[in-house]
mmCIF file of C-alpha atoms in Angstrom:
data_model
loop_
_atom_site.group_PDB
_atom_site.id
_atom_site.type_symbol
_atom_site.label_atom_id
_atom_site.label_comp_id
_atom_site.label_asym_id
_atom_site.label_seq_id
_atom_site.Cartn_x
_atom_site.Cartn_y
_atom_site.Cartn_z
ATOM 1 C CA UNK A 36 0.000 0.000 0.000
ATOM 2 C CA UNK A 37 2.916 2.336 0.593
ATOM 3 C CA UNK A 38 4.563 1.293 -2.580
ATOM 4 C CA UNK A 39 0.974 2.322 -4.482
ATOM 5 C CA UNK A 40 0.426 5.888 -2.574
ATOM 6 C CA UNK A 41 4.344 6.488 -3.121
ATOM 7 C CA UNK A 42 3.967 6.218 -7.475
ATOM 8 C CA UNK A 43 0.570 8.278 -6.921
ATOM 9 C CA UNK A 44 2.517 11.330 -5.335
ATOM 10 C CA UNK A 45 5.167 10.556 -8.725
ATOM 11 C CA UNK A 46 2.507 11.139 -10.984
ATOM 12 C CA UNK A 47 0.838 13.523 -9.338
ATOM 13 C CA UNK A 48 4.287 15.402 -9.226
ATOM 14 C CA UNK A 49 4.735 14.959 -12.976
ATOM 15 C CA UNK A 50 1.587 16.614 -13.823
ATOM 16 C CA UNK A 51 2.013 19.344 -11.758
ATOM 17 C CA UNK A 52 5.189 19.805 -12.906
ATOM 18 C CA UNK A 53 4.800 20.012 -16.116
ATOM 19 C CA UNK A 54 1.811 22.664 -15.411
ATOM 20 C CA UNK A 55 4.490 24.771 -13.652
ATOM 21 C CA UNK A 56 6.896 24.971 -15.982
ATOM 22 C CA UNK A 57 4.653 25.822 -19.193
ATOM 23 C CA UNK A 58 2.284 28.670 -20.031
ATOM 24 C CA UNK A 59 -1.212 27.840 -19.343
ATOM 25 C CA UNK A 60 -2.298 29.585 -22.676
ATOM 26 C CA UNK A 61 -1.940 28.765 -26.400
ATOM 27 C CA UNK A 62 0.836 30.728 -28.625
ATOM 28 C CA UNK A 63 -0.855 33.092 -30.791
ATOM 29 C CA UNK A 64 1.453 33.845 -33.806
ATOM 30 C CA UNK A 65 0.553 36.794 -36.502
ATOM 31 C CA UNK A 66 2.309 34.630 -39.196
ATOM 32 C CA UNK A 67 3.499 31.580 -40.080
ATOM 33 C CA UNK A 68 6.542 30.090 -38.590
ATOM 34 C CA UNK A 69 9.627 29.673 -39.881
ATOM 35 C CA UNK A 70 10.591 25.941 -40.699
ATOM 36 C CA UNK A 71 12.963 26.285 -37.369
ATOM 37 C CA UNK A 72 10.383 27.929 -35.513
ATOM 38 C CA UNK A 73 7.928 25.475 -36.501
ATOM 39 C CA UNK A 74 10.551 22.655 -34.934
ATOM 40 C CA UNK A 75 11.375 24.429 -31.478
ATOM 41 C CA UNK A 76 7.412 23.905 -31.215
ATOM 42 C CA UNK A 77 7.784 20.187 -32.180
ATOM 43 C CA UNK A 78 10.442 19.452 -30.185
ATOM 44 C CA UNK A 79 8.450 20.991 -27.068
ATOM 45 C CA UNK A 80 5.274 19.345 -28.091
ATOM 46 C CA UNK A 81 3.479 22.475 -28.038
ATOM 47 C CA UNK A 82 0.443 23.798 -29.557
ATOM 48 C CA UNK A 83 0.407 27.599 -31.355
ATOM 49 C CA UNK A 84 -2.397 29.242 -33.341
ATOM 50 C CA UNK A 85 -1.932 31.306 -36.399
ATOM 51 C CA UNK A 86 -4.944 33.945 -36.551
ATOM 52 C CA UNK A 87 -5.972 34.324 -39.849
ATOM 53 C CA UNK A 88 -2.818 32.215 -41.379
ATOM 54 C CA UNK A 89 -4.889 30.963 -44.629
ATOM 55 C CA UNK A 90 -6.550 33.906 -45.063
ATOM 56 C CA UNK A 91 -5.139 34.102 -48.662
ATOM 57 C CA UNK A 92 -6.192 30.796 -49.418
ATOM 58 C CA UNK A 93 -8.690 30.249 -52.739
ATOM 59 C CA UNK A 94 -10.396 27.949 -50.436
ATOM 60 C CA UNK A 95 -10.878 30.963 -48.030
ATOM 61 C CA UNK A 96 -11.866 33.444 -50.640
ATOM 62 C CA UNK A 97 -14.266 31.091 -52.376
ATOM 63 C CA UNK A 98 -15.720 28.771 -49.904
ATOM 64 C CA UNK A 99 -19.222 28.786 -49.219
ATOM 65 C CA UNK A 100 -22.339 26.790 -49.566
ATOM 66 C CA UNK A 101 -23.318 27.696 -53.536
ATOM 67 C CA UNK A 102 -19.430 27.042 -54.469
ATOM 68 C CA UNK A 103 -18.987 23.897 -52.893
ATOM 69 C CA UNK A 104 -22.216 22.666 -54.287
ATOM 70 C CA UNK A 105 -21.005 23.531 -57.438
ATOM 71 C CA UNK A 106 -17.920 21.883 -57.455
ATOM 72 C CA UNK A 107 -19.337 18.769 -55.511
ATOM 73 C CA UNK A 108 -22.530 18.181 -57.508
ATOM 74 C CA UNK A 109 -24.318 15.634 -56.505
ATOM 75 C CA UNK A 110 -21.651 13.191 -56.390
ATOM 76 C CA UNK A 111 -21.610 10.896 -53.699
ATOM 77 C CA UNK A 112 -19.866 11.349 -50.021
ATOM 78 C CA UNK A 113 -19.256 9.449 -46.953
ATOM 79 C CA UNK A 114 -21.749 10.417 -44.123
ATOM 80 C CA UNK A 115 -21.091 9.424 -40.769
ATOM 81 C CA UNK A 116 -24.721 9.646 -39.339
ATOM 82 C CA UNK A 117 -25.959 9.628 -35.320
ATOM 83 C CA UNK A 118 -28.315 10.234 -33.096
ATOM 84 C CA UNK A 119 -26.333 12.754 -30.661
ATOM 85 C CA UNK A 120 -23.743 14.131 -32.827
ATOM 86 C CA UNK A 121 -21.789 11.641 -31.089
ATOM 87 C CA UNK A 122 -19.622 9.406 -33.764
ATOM 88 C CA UNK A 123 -16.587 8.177 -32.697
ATOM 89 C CA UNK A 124 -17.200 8.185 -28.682
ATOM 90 C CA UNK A 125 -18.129 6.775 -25.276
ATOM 91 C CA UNK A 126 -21.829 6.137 -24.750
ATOM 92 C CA UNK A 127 -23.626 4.611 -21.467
ATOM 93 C CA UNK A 128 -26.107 2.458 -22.383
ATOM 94 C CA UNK A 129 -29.235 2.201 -20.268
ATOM 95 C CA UNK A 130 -28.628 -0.452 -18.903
ATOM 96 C CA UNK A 131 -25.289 1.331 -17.215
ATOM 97 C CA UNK A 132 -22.691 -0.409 -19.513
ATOM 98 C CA UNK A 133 -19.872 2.527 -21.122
ATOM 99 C CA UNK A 134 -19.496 1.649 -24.914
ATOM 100 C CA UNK A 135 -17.720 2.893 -27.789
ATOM 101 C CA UNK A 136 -20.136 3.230 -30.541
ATOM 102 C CA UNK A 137 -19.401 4.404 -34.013
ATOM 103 C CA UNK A 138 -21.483 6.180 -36.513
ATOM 104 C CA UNK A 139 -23.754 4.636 -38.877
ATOM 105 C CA UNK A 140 -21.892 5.466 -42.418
ATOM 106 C CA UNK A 141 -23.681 5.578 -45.926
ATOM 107 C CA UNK A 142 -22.987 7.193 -49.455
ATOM 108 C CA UNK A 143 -25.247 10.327 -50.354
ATOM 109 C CA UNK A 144 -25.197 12.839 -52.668
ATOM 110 C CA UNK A 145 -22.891 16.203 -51.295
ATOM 111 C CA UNK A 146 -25.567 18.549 -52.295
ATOM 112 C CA UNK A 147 -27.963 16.770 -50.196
ATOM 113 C CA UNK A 148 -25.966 16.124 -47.791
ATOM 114 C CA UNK A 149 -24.491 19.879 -47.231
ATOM 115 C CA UNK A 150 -28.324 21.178 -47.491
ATOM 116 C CA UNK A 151 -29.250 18.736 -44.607
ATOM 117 C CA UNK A 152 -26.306 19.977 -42.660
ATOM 118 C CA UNK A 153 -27.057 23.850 -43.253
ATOM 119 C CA UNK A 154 -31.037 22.953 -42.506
ATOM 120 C CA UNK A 155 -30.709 21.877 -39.541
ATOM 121 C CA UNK A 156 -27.999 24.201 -37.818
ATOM 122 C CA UNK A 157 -30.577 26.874 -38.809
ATOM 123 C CA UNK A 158 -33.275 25.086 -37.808
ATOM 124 C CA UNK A 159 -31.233 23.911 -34.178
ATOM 125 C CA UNK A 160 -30.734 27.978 -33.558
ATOM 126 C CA UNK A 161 -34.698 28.741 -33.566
ATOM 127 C CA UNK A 162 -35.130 25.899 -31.006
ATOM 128 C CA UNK A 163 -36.640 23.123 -33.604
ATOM 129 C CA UNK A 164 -34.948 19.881 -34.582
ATOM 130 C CA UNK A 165 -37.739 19.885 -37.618
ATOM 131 C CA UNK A 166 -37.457 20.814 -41.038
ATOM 132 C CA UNK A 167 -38.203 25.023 -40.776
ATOM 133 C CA UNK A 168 -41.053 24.251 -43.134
ATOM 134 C CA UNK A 169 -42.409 21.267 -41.163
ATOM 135 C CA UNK A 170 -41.807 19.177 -44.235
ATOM 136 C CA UNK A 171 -43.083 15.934 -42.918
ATOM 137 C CA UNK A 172 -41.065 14.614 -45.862
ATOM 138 C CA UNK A 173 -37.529 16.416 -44.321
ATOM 139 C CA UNK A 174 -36.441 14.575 -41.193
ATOM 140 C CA UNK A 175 -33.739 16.577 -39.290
ATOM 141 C CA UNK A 176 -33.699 14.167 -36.004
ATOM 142 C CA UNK A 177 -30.061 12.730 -37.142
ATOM 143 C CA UNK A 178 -26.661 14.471 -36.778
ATOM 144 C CA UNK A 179 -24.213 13.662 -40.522
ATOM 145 C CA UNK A 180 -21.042 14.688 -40.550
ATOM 146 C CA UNK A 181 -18.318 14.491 -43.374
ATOM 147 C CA UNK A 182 -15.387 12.956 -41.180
ATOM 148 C CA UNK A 183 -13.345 9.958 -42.774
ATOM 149 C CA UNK A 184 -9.892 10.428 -42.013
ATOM 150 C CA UNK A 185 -8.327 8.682 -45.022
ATOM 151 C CA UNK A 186 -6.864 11.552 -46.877
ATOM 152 C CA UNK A 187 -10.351 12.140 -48.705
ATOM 153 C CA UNK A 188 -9.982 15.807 -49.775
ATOM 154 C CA UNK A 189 -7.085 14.226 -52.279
ATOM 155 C CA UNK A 190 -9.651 11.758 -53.044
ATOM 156 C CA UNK A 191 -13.326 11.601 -52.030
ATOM 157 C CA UNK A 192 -13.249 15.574 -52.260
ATOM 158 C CA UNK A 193 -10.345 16.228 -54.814
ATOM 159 C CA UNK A 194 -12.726 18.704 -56.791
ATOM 160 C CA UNK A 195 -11.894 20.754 -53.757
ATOM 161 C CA UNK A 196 -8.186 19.992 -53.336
ATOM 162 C CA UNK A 197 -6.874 22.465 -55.569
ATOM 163 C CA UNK A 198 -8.504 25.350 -53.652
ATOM 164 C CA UNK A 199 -5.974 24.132 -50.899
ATOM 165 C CA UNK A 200 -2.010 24.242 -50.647
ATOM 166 C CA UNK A 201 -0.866 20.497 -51.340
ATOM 167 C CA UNK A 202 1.448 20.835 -48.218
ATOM 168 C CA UNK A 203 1.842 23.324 -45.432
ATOM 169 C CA UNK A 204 5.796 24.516 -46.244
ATOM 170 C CA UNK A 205 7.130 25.243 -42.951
ATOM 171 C CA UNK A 206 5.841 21.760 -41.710
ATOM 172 C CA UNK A 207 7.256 20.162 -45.172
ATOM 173 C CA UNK A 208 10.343 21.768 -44.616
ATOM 174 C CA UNK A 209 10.804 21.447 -41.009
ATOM 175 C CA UNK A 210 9.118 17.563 -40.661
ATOM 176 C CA UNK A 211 12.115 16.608 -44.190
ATOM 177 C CA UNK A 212 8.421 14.544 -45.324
ATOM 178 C CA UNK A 213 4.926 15.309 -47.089
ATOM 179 C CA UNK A 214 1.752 14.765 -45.432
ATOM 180 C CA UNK A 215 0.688 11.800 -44.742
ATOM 181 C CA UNK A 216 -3.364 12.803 -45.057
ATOM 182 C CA UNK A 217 -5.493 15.666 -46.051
ATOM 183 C CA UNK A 218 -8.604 15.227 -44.384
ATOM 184 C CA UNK A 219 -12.099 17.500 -45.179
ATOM 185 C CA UNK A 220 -14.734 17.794 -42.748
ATOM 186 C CA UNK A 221 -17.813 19.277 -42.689
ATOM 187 C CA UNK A 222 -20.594 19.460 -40.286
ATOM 188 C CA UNK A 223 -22.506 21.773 -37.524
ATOM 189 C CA UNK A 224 -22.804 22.675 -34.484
ATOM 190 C CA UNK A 225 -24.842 19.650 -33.281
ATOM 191 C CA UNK A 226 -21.495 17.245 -33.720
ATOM 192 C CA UNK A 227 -18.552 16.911 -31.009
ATOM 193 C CA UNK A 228 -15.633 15.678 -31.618
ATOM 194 C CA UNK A 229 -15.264 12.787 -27.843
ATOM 195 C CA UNK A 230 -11.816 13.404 -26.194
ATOM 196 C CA UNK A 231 -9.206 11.705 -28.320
ATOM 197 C CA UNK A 232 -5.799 11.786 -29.186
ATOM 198 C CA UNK A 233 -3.662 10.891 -33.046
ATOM 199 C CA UNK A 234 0.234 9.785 -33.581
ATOM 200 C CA UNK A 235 0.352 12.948 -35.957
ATOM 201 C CA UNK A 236 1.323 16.134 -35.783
ATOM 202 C CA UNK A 237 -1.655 18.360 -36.797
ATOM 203 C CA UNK A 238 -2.079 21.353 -38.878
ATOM 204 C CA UNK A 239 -5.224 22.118 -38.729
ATOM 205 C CA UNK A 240 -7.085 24.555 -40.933
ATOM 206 C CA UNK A 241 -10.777 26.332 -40.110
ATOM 207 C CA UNK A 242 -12.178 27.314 -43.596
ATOM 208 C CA UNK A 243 -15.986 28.538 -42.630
ATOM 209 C CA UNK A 244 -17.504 28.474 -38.978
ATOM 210 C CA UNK A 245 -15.051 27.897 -35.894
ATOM 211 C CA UNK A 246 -13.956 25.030 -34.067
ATOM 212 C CA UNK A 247 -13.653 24.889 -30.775
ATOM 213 C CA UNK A 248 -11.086 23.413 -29.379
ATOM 214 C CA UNK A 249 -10.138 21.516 -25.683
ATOM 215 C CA UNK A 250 -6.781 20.499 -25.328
ATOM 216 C CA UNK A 251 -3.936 17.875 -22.686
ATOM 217 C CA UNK A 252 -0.447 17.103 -23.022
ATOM 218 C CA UNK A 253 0.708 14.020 -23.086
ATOM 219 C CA UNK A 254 1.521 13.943 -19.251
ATOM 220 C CA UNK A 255 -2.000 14.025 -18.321
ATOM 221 C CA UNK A 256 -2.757 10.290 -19.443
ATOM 222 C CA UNK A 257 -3.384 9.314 -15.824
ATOM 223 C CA UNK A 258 -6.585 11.746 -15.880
ATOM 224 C CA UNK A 259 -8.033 10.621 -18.849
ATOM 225 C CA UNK A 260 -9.215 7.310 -17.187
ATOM 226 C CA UNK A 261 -8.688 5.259 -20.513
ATOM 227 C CA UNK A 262 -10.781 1.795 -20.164
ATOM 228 C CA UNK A 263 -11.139 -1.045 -22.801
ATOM 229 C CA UNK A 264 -14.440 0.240 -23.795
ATOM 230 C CA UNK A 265 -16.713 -2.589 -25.888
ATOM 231 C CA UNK A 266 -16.970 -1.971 -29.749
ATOM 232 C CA UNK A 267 -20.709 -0.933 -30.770
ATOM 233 C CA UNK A 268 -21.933 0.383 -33.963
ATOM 234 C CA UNK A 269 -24.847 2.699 -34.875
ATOM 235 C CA UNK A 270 -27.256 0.401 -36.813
ATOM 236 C CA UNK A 271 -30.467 1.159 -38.833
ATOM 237 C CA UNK A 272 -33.600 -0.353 -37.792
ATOM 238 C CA UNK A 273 -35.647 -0.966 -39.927
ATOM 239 C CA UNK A 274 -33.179 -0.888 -42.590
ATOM 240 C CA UNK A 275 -33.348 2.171 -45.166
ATOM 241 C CA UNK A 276 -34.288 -0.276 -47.816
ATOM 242 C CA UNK A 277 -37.760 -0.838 -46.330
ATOM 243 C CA UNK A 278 -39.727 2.070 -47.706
ATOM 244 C CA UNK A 279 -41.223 4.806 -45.142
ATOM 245 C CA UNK A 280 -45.084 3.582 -45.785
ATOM 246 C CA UNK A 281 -44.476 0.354 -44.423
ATOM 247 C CA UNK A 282 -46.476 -1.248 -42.197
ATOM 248 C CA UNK A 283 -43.394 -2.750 -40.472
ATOM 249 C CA UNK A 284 -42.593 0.737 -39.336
ATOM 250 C CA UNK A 285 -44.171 1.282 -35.644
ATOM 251 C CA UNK A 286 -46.008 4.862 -36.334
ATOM 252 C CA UNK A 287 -43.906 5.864 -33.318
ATOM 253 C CA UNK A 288 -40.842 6.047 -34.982
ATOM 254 C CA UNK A 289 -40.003 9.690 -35.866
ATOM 255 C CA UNK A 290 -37.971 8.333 -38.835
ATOM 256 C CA UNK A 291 -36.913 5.178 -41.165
ATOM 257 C CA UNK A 292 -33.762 6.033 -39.932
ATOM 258 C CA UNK A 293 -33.969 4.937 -35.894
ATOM 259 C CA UNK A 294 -29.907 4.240 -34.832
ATOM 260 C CA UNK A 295 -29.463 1.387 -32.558
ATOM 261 C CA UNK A 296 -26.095 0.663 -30.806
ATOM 262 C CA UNK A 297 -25.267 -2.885 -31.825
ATOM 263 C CA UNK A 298 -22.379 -4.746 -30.341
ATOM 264 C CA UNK A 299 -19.897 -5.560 -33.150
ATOM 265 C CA UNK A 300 -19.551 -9.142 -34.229
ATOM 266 C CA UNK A 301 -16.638 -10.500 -33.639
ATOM 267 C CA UNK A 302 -16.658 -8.632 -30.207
ATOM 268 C CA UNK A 303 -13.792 -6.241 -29.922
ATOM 269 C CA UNK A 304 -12.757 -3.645 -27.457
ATOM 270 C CA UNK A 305 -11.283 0.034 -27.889
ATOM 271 C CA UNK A 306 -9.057 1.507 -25.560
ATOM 272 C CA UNK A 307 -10.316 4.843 -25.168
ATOM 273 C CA UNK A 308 -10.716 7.676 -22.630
ATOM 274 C CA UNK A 309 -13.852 8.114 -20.496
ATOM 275 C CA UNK A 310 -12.884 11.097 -18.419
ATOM 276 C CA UNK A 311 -13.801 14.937 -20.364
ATOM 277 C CA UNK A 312 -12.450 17.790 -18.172
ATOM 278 C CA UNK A 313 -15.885 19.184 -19.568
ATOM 279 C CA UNK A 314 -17.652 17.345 -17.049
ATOM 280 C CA UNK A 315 -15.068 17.255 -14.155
ATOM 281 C CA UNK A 316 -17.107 14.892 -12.064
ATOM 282 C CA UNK A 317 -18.233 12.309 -14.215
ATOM 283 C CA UNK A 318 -15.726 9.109 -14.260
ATOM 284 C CA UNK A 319 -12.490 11.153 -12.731
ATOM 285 C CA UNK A 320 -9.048 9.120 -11.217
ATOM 286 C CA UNK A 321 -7.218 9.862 -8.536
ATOM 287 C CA UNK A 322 -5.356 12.510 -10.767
ATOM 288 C CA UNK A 323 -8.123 14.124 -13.167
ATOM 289 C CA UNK A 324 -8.706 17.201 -10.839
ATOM 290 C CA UNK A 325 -4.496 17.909 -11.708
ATOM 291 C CA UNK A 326 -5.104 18.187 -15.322
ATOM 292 C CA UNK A 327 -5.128 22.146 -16.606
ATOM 293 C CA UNK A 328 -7.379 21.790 -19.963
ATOM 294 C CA UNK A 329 -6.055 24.211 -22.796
ATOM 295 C CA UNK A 330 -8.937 26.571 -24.750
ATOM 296 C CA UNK A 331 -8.662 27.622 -28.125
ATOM 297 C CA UNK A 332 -11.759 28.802 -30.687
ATOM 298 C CA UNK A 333 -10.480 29.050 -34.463
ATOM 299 C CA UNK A 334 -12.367 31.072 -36.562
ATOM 300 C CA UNK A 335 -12.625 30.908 -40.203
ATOM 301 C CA UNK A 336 -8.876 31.202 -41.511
ATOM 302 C CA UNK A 337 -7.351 30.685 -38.512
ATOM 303 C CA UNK A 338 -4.656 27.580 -38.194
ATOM 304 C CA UNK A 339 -3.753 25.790 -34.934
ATOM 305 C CA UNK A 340 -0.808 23.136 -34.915
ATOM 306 C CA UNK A 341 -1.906 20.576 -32.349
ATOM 307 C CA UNK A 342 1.209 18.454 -31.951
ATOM 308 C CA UNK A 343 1.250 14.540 -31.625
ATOM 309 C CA UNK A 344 -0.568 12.644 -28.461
ATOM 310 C CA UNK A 345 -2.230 15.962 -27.206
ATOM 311 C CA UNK A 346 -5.616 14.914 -26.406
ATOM 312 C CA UNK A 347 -8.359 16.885 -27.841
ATOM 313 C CA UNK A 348 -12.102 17.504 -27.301
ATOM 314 C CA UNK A 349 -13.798 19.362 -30.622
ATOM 315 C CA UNK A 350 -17.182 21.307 -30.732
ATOM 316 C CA UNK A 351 -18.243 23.481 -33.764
ATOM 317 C CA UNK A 352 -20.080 26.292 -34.288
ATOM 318 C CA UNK A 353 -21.745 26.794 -38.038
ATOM 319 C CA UNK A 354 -21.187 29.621 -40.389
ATOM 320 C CA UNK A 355 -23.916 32.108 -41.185
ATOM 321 C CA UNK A 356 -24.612 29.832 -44.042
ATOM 322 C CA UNK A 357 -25.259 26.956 -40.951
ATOM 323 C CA UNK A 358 -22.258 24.857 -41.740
ATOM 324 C CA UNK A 359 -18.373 24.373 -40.285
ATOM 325 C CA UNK A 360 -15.836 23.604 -42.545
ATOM 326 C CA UNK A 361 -12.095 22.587 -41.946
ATOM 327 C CA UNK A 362 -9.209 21.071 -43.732
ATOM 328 C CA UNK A 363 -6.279 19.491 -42.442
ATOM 329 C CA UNK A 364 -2.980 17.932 -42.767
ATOM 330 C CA UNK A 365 -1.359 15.004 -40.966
ATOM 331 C CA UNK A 366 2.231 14.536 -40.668
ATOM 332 C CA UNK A 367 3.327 11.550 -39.084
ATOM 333 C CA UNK A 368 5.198 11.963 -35.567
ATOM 334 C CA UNK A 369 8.632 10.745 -35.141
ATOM 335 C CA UNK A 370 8.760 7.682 -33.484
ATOM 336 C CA UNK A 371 12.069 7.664 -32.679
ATOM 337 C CA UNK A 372 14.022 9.332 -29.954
ATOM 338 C CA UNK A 373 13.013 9.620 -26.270
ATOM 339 C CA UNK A 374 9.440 11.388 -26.682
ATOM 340 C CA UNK A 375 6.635 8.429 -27.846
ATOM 341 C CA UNK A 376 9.031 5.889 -25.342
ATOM 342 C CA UNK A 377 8.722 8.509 -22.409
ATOM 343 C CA UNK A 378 4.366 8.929 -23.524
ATOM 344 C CA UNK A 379 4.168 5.347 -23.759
ATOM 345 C CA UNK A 380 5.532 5.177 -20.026
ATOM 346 C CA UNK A 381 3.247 8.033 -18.801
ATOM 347 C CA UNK A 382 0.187 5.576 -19.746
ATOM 348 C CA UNK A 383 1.211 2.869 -18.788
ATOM 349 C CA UNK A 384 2.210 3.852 -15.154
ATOM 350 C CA UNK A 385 -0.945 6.239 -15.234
ATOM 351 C CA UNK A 386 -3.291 2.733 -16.267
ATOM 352 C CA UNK A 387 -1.149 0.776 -13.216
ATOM 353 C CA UNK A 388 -2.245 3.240 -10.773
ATOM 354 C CA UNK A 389 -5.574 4.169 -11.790
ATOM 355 C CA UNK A 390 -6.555 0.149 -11.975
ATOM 356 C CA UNK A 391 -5.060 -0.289 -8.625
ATOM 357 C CA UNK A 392 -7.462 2.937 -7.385
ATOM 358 C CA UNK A 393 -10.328 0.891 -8.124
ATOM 359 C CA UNK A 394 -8.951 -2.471 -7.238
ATOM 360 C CA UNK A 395 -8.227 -0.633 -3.673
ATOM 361 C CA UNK A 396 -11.997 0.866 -3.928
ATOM 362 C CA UNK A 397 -13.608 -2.533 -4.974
ATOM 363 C CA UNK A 398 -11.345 -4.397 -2.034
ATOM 364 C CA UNK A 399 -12.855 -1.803 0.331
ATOM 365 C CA UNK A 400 -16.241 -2.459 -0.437
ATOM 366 C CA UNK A 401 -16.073 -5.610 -0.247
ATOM 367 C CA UNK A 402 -14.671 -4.953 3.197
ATOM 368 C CA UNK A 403 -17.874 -3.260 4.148
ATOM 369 C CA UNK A 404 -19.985 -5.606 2.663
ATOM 370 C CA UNK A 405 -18.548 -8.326 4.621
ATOM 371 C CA UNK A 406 -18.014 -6.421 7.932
ATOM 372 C CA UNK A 407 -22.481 -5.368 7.169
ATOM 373 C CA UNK A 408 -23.302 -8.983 6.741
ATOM 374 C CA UNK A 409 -21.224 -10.366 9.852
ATOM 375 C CA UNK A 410 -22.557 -7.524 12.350
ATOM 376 C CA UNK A 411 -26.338 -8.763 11.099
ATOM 377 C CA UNK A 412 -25.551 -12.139 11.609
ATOM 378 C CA UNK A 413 -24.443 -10.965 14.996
ATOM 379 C CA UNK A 414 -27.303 -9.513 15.658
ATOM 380 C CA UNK A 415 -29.717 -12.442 14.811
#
C-alpha cells in the first residue's frame, strides 16, 4: 500500500510539474513560422495558433455553400450519421454499460448532404430539430457529418483539393516529409468531436464556422481514465431499404432512420478515454482534478498546430450559411528518440495506478460488505 500511494505522489508530481513549468495559454502567432520555428514547437510538443494564417487561401476566398455545391454536384460522399452528434465516442447504455459506438456510415449525394447539414444548424438555432417548413417529408432528427480520415480531400473531395495548398511549407520543410493525409470535414454545431488523441502532428485549418477546441499534453494520461471500452456500432432499424409507408414501421418512430447501438460481431474492445475535463465529475481518477485543460476557438482562416498525443475535445459552431468547414494535414510523428518511449511510459504507469485505485476501492467495499453482513448475523 505504501509502494501504491508512493507512485501516486510521482505522478501527481509529474503533472504538476509540467503545469508549472509551461504557459497555461496557447501561442498566438501573426504569421506563419519559420521551418525552425515550426521545430522548437515540435520538439516541445506544443500547440500555437496562427490567426488568420490561410486567409489568402482560394479555399478561403471562395468557400461557401453555392461554391462547394457547385464543385461537388451531386456526387456521392461518406456520411457518418448519429443520433447525438456523437460518432466516434463513449456512450452509457441504459442499462449502465460505457461503450464505444461508431457512426452509422452511408454514401449520399454532397448537395444533399451539405443542405441537410445547413437545414438543420438553422433550424437547431430557432429551437426546432424539424425541417423550418415542417416538411413531414424532411427529417432533421439525425446528426451527418463528413469525417473519414483517409486523406479524402485528395480523393473523395479532390474537386476541392486544388482550392488548398498540397502541403503546409514550414511543416514540409521542417518535418524533411509530405503529409501523410489531407482530411475535409464538414458538419454543424450539433457534432462533437469525444476526447481523443492521433500519432500525428496536426495542422489544422478552419475554412468557414469555428472550431472549438479543448486540449492535454501528453503527461496528463493518468486523468483521462482510458478503459477497454466494448466496440458498438450505430445500426439502422428498420433498414433504409424498407420504404417509409411500411407497415413494419411502428407509427412511433419519428424516422426510417432509428440508430441502434449494436455490439460488433466479432466482439472487440477500444481503448479509449472516459474522463472529459468538460464534465469534471463524471468518471475522474485519482489525478483528473491535476489536469489544466487548454482553450482555443479558431475562426474561419485561422490555423492551430496541435502536436502529436495531445488529447483533444472538438465542438463546432456553423457559419452564417449553418455549416463548419475545416481542412487538415497530418504529418506523421517521429517515433524515434526519447518522446513516444517517455508517452508510452506516462500511460502505462498512469493505467497501473488508476486500476489499482479501483482495485483498492472494490477491495474496500467488499470490506464493508462483509463487515455489514457479519454484524447482522451478529445480531440475529
Amino acid at each position: 500500500m505504501t509502494e501504491f500511494r508512493s507512485n501516486d505522489a510521482a505522478i501527481a508530481e509529474l503533472i504538476t510539474s509540467y503545469n508549472e513549468l509551461n504557459f497555461d495559454s496557447i501561442d498566438e502567432l501573426s504569421e506563419e513560422p519559420s521551418p525552425l520555428d515550426f521545430m522548437r514547437y515540435v520538439a516541445r510538443n506544443r500547440p500555437f495558433v496562427v490567426r488568420d494564417g490561410a486567409a489568402t487561401w482560394t479555399a478561403r476566398k471562395k468557400w461557401n455553400k453555392t461554391y462547394l455545391k457547385s464543385a461537388m454536384g451531386d456526387s456521392d460522399v461518406n456520411v457518418a450519421i448519429t443520433p447525438f452528434g456523437n460518432a466516434d465516442s463513449p456512450l452509457e447504455l441504459d442499462s449502465g454499460e460505457l461503450v464505444f459506438v461508431k457512426p452509422y456510415e452511408r454514401d449520399e449525394p454532397f448537395s444533399s448532404f451539405i443542405d441537410y447539414v445547413s437545414t438543420q444548424e438553422k433550424a437547431n438555432q430557432n429551437g426546432d430539430r424539424r425541417h423550418p417548413d415542417h416538411d413531414p417529408d424532411i427529417e432533421l432528427a439525425n446528426v451527418k457529418y463528413a469525417q473519414t480520415q483517409n486523406d479524402n480531400l485528395r480523393n473523395e473531395y479532390s474537386a476541392l483539393f486544388s482550392d488548398v495548398p498540397k502541403d503546409i511549407p514550414f511543416a514540409r520543410i521542417a518535418l524533411e516529409r509530405s503529409p501523410e493525409a489531407i482530411n475535409f470535414w464538414l458538419g454543424n454545431s450539433l457534432t462533437t468531436t469525444a476526447l481523443h488523441k492521433d500519432n500525428y502532428e496536426n495542422i489544422y485549418v478552419q475554412i468557414l464556422g469555428a472550431k472549438h477546441f479543448l486540449l492535454l499534453p501528453p503527461t496528463t494520461y493518468p486523468c483521462i481514465n482510458e478503459q477497454p471500452l466494448p466496440s458498438y456500432t450505430y445500426k439502422s432499424h428498420p433498414p433504409p431499404s424498407i420504404p417509409p409507408t411500411s407497415s413494419l414501421i411502428p407509427a412511433v418512430l419519428p424516422s426510417p432512420l432509428l440508430l441502434i447501438p449494436t455490439p460488433d460481431d466479432p466482439p472487440s474492445s477500444v481503448p479509449f478515454p472516459t474522463y472529459d475535463p468538460s464534465t469534471p465529475s463524471i468518471r475522474p481518477t485519482q489525478f483528473s482534478h491535476l489536469c489544466k485543460p487548454l482553450h482555443v476557438t479558431l475562426e474561419a482562416g485561422d490555423m492551430l498546430y496541435l502536436p502529436a498525443l495531445w488529447f483533444h475535445r472538438v465542438s463546432q459552431s456553423g457559419s452564417e450559411e449553418g455549416v463548419s468547414v475545416a481542412v487538415n494535414y497530418w504529418y506523421d510523428m517521429d517515433f524515434t528518440g526519447a518522446f513516444y518511449t517517455a508517452s508510452s511510459f506516462i500511460r502505462t504507469v498512469g493505467l497501473a495506478a488508476t486500476e489499482t485505485e479501483e482495485a483498492v476501492g472494490k477491495m474496500g467495499e467488499r470490506k464493508s460488505q462483509l463487515r455489514e453482513t457479519a454484524e447482522g448475523e451478529l445480531e440475529n
